[in-house]
Short mmCIF file of N, CA and C in Angstrom, two decimals:
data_model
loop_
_atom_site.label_atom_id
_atom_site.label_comp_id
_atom_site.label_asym_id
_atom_site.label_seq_id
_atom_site.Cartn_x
_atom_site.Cartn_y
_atom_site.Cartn_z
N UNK A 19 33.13 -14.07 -41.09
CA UNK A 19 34.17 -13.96 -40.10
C UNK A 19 34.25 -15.28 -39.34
N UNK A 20 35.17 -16.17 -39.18
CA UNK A 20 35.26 -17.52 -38.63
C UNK A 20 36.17 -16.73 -36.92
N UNK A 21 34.99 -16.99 -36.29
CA UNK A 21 35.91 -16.65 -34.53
C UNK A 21 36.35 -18.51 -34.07
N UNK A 22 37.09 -18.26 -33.48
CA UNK A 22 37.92 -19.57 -32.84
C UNK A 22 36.93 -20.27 -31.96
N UNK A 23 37.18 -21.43 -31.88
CA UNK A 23 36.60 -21.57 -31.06
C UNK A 23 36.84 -21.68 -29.87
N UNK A 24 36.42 -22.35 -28.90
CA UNK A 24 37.21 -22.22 -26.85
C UNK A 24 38.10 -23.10 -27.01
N UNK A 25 37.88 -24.46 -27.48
CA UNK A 25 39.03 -25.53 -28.04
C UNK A 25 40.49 -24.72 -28.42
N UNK A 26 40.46 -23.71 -28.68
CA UNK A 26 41.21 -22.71 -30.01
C UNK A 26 42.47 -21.57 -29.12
N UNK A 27 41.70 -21.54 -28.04
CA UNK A 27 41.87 -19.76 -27.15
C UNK A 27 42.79 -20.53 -26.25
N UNK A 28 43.71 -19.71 -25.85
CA UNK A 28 44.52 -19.89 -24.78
C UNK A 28 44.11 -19.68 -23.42
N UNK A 29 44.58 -20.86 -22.57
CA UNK A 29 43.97 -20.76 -21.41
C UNK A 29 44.16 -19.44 -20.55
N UNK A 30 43.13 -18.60 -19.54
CA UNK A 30 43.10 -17.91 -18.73
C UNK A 30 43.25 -18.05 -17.45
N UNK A 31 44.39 -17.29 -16.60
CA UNK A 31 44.08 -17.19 -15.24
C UNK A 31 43.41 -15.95 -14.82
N UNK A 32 42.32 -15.93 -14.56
CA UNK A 32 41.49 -14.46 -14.18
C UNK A 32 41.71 -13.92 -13.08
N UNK A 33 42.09 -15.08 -12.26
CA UNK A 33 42.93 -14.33 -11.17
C UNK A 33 44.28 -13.57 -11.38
N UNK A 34 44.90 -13.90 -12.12
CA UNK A 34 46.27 -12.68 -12.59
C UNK A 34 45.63 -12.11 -13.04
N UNK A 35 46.65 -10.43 -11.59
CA UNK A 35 46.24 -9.59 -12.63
C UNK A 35 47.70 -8.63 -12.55
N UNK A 36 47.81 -7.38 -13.61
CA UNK A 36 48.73 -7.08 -13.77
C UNK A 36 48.63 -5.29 -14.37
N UNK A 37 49.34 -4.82 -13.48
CA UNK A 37 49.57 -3.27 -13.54
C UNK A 37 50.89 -3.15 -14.35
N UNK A 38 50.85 -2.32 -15.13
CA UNK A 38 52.37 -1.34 -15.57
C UNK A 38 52.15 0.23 -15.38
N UNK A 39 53.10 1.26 -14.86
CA UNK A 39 52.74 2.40 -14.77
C UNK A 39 53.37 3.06 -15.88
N UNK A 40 52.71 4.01 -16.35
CA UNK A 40 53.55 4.87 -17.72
C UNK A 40 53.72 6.09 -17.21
N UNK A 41 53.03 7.01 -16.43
CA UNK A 41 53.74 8.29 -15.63
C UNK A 41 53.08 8.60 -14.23
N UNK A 42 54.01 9.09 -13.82
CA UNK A 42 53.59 9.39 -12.70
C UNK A 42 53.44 10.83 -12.42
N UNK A 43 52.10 11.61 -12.35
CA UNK A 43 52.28 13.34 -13.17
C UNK A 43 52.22 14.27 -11.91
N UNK A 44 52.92 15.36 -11.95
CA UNK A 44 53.39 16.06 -11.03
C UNK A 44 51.97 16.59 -10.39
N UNK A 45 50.88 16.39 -10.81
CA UNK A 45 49.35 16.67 -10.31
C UNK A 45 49.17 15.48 -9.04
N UNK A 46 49.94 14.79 -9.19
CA UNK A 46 49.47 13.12 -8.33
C UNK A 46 49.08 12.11 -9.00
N UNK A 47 48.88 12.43 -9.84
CA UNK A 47 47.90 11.11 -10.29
C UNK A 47 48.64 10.40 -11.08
N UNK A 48 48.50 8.84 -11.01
CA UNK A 48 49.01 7.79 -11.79
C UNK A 48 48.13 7.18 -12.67
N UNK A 49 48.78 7.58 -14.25
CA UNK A 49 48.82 6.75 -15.23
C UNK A 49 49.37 5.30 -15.58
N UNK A 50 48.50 4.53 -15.51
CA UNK A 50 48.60 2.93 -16.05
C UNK A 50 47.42 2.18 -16.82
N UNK A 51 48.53 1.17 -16.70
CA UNK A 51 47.69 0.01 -18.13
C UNK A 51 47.18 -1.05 -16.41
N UNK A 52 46.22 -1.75 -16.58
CA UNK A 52 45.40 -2.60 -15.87
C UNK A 52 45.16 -4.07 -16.96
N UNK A 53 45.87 -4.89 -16.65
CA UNK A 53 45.20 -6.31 -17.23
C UNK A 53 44.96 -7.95 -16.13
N UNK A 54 44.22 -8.43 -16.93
CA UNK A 54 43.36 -9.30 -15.99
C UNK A 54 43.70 -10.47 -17.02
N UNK A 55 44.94 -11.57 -16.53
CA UNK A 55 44.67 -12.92 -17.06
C UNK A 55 45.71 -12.98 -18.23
N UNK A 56 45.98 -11.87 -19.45
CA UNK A 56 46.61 -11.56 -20.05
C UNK A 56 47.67 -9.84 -20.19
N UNK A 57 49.09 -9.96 -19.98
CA UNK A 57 49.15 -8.78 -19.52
C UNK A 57 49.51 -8.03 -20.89
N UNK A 58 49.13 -8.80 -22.12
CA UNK A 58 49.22 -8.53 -23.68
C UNK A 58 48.19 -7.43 -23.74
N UNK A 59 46.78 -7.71 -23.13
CA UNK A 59 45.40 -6.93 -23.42
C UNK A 59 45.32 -5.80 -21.81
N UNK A 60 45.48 -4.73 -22.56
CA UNK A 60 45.38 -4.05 -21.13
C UNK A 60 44.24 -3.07 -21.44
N UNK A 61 43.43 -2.02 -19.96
CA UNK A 61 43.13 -1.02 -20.32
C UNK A 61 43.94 -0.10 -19.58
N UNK A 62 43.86 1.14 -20.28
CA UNK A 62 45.01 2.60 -19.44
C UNK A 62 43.79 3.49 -18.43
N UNK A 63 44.22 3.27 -17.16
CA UNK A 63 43.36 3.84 -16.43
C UNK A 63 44.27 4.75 -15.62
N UNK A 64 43.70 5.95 -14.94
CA UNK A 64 44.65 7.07 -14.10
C UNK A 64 43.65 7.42 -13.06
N UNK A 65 44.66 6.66 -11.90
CA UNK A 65 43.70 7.10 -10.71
C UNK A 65 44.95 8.69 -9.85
N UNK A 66 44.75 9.22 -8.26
CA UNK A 66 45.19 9.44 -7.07
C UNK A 66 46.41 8.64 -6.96
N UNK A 67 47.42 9.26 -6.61
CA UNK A 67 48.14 8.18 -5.96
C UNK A 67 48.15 6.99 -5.34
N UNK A 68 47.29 7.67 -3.79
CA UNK A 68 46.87 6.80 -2.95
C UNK A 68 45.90 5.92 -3.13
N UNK A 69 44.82 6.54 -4.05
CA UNK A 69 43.58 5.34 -4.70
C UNK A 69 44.77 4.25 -5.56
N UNK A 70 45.54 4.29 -6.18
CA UNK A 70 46.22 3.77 -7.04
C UNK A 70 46.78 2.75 -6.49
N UNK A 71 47.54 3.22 -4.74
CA UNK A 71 47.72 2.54 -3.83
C UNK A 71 47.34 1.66 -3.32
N UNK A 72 45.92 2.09 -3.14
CA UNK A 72 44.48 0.81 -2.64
C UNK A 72 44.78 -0.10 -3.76
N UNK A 73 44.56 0.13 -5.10
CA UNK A 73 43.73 -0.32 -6.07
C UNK A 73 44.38 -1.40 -6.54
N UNK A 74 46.00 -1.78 -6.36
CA UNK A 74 47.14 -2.32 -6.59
C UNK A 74 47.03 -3.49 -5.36
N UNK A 75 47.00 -2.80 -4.35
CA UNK A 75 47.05 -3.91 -2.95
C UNK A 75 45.65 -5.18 -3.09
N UNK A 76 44.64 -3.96 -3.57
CA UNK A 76 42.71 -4.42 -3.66
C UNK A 76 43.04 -5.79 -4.77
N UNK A 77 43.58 -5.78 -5.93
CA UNK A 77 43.88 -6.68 -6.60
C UNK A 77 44.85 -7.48 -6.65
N UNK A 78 45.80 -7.22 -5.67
CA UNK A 78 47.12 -7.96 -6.03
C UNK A 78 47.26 -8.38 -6.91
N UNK A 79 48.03 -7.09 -7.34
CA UNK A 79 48.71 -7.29 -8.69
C UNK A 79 49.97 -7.27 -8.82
N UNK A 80 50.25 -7.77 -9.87
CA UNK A 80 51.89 -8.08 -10.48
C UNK A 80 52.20 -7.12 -11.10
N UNK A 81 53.53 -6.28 -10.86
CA UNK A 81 53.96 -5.02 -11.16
C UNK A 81 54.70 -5.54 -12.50
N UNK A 82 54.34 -5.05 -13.61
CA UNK A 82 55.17 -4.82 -14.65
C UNK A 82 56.23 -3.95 -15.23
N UNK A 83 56.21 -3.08 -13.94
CA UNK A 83 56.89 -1.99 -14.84
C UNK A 83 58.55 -2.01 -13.90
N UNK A 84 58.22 -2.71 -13.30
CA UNK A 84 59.76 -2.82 -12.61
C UNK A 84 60.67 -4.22 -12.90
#
């Protein structure tokens, strides 16, 4: 397996970071994607509304979904 090397990889800002929401469920809770640096590589995390609230402000993040 030949991995790239760092010469190779596209540069990162680790400080961007970037939310998209996919539902918002009549329980409260919000479903989204969370990425850091690239908003190609995400993970899908589902918090509370209001934690969701924090968690968005806590990172300032860049809304994707609007």
């Amino acid at each position: 397996m030949n991995l790239p090397s760092d010469s190779q990889l596209p540069a990162v800002d680790t400080s961007l970071r970037y939310v998209r929401v996919l539902e918002r469920r009549a329980d409260g809770l919000v479903s989204f994607e969370f990425s850091i640096g690239w908003p190609e590589l995400a993970v899908e995390l589902m918090l509370p509304g209001p934690a969701f609230e924090a968690f968005c402000a806590n990172n300032r993040v860049q809304r994707l979904d609007t």
